[in-house]
Amino acid sequence: MKKYALLLALFSGICFAKPQVYFGADALSNSSAYSLQSGFYFPVNQELDFGYELDFTQWNQDVHSFGINIKPAFRKQQFYLAPIVGMH
């Protein structure tokens, strides 16, 4: 029950913010590996953005994954810390 109350508090607080959409791509160390992301984030305040993203990663020719991530960004001036939690 506590988990659901926390999720409800997080989601209800960000629903009133204007979402920002983004697209990203990463080349991984293996020459055939890459990752594509598409998501949106909500500015909560000056120091915190809260986002969600869909992710596709191609690890090699035979292995790939689809996933959804939750990605808060904690900002301090020009730098930020963005831990990613997801399910693939």
C-alpha atoms as a PDB file:
ATOM      1  CA  MET A   1       0.000   0.000   0.000  1.00  0.00           C
ATOM      2  CA  LYS A   2       2.846   2.405   0.797  1.00  0.00           C
ATOM      3  CA  LYS A   3       4.358   1.826  -2.662  1.00  0.00           C
ATOM      4  CA  TYR A   4       1.098   2.767  -4.374  1.00  0.00           C
ATOM      5  CA  ALA A   5       0.734   5.905  -2.259  1.00  0.00           C
ATOM      6  CA  LEU A   6       4.276   6.971  -3.208  1.00  0.00           C
ATOM      7  CA  LEU A   7       3.636   6.354  -6.907  1.00  0.00           C
ATOM      8  CA  LEU A   8       0.371   8.275  -6.749  1.00  0.00           C
ATOM      9  CA  ALA A   9       2.127  11.206  -5.078  1.00  0.00           C
ATOM     10  CA  LEU A  10       4.887  11.255  -7.719  1.00  0.00           C
ATOM     11  CA  PHE A  11       2.544  10.987 -10.692  1.00  0.00           C
ATOM     12  CA  SER A  12      -0.047  13.455  -9.448  1.00  0.00           C
ATOM     13  CA  GLY A  13       2.601  16.086  -8.756  1.00  0.00           C
ATOM     14  CA  ILE A  14       4.084  15.981 -12.252  1.00  0.00           C
ATOM     15  CA  CYS A  15       0.833  15.815 -14.203  1.00  0.00           C
ATOM     16  CA  PHE A  16       0.407  19.587 -14.060  1.00  0.00           C
ATOM     17  CA  ALA A  17       3.846  20.398 -15.522  1.00  0.00           C
ATOM     18  CA  LYS A  18       4.408  20.890 -19.260  1.00  0.00           C
ATOM     19  CA  PRO A  19       6.197  17.846 -20.694  1.00  0.00           C
ATOM     20  CA  GLN A  20       9.320  18.146 -22.847  1.00  0.00           C
ATOM     21  CA  VAL A  21       9.868  15.458 -25.520  1.00  0.00           C
ATOM     22  CA  TYR A  22      13.314  14.164 -26.461  1.00  0.00           C
ATOM     23  CA  PHE A  23      14.968  11.610 -28.742  1.00  0.00           C
ATOM     24  CA  GLY A  24      18.419  10.115 -28.205  1.00  0.00           C
ATOM     25  CA  ALA A  25      20.888   7.663 -29.706  1.00  0.00           C
ATOM     26  CA  ASP A  26      24.015   6.039 -28.298  1.00  0.00           C
ATOM     27  CA  ALA A  27      26.768   4.081 -30.024  1.00  0.00           C
ATOM     28  CA  LEU A  28      28.041   1.326 -27.728  1.00  0.00           C
ATOM     29  CA  SER A  29      31.591  -0.051 -27.614  1.00  0.00           C
ATOM     30  CA  ASN A  30      30.796  -2.947 -29.950  1.00  0.00           C
ATOM     31  CA  SER A  31      30.682  -1.781 -33.599  1.00  0.00           C
ATOM     32  CA  SER A  32      27.216  -3.296 -34.182  1.00  0.00           C
ATOM     33  CA  ALA A  33      25.721  -2.176 -30.856  1.00  0.00           C
ATOM     34  CA  TYR A  34      23.540   0.904 -30.443  1.00  0.00           C
ATOM     35  CA  SER A  35      20.685   2.246 -28.345  1.00  0.00           C
ATOM     36  CA  LEU A  36      17.732   4.494 -29.276  1.00  0.00           C
ATOM     37  CA  GLN A  37      15.603   6.350 -26.737  1.00  0.00           C
ATOM     38  CA  SER A  38      12.456   8.420 -26.956  1.00  0.00           C
ATOM     39  CA  GLY A  39      10.821   9.950 -23.942  1.00  0.00           C
ATOM     40  CA  PHE A  40       9.493  12.950 -22.132  1.00  0.00           C
ATOM     41  CA  TYR A  41      10.253  14.703 -18.894  1.00  0.00           C
ATOM     42  CA  PHE A  42       8.439  17.074 -16.602  1.00  0.00           C
ATOM     43  CA  PRO A  43      10.257  19.910 -14.857  1.00  0.00           C
ATOM     44  CA  VAL A  44       9.257  19.556 -11.193  1.00  0.00           C
ATOM     45  CA  ASN A  45      11.349  22.479  -9.929  1.00  0.00           C
ATOM     46  CA  GLN A  46      14.688  24.163 -10.740  1.00  0.00           C
ATOM     47  CA  GLU A  47      16.695  21.227  -9.431  1.00  0.00           C
ATOM     48  CA  LEU A  48      14.569  18.215 -10.473  1.00  0.00           C
ATOM     49  CA  ASP A  49      13.137  16.855 -13.727  1.00  0.00           C
ATOM     50  CA  PHE A  50      11.192  13.593 -13.779  1.00  0.00           C
ATOM     51  CA  GLY A  51      11.058  11.590 -17.003  1.00  0.00           C
ATOM     52  CA  TYR A  52       9.986   8.391 -18.706  1.00  0.00           C
ATOM     53  CA  GLU A  53      11.512   6.842 -21.803  1.00  0.00           C
ATOM     54  CA  LEU A  54      11.149   3.928 -24.189  1.00  0.00           C
ATOM     55  CA  ASP A  55      14.439   2.286 -25.074  1.00  0.00           C
ATOM     56  CA  PHE A  56      15.570  -0.082 -27.828  1.00  0.00           C
ATOM     57  CA  THR A  57      19.089  -1.527 -27.551  1.00  0.00           C
ATOM     58  CA  GLN A  58      20.808  -3.733 -30.130  1.00  0.00           C
ATOM     59  CA  TRP A  59      23.658  -5.513 -28.296  1.00  0.00           C
ATOM     60  CA  ASN A  60      24.840  -7.558 -31.301  1.00  0.00           C
ATOM     61  CA  GLN A  61      23.214  -9.088 -34.397  1.00  0.00           C
ATOM     62  CA  ASP A  62      21.342 -11.706 -32.343  1.00  0.00           C
ATOM     63  CA  VAL A  63      20.576  -9.935 -29.038  1.00  0.00           C
ATOM     64  CA  HIS A  64      18.357  -6.877 -28.537  1.00  0.00           C
ATOM     65  CA  SER A  65      16.024  -5.499 -25.867  1.00  0.00           C
ATOM     66  CA  PHE A  66      13.015  -3.210 -25.545  1.00  0.00           C
ATOM     67  CA  GLY A  67      12.380  -1.419 -22.294  1.00  0.00           C
ATOM     68  CA  ILE A  68      10.749   1.368 -20.373  1.00  0.00           C
ATOM     69  CA  ASN A  69      12.777   3.520 -17.984  1.00  0.00           C
ATOM     70  CA  ILE A  70      12.051   6.031 -15.239  1.00  0.00           C
ATOM     71  CA  LYS A  71      14.687   8.744 -15.251  1.00  0.00           C
ATOM     72  CA  PRO A  72      14.803  11.529 -12.657  1.00  0.00           C
ATOM     73  CA  ALA A  73      17.425  14.243 -13.255  1.00  0.00           C
ATOM     74  CA  PHE A  74      18.892  16.116 -10.296  1.00  0.00           C
ATOM     75  CA  ARG A  75      20.383  19.417 -11.534  1.00  0.00           C
ATOM     76  CA  LYS A  76      23.140  21.567 -10.038  1.00  0.00           C
ATOM     77  CA  GLN A  77      24.052  24.530 -12.253  1.00  0.00           C
ATOM     78  CA  GLN A  78      25.640  23.092 -15.451  1.00  0.00           C
ATOM     79  CA  PHE A  79      25.746  19.471 -14.223  1.00  0.00           C
ATOM     80  CA  TYR A  80      23.106  16.856 -13.491  1.00  0.00           C
ATOM     81  CA  LEU A  81      22.832  13.325 -12.134  1.00  0.00           C
ATOM     82  CA  ALA A  82      20.258  11.098 -13.848  1.00  0.00           C
ATOM     83  CA  PRO A  83      19.925   7.578 -12.436  1.00  0.00           C
ATOM     84  CA  ILE A  84      17.922   5.260 -14.677  1.00  0.00           C
ATOM     85  CA  VAL A  85      15.619   2.507 -13.415  1.00  0.00           C
ATOM     86  CA  GLY A  86      13.884   0.323 -15.958  1.00  0.00           C
ATOM     87  CA  MET A  87      12.489  -2.968 -17.078  1.00  0.00           C
ATOM     88  CA  HIS A  88      13.711  -4.623 -20.284  1.00  0.00           C
END
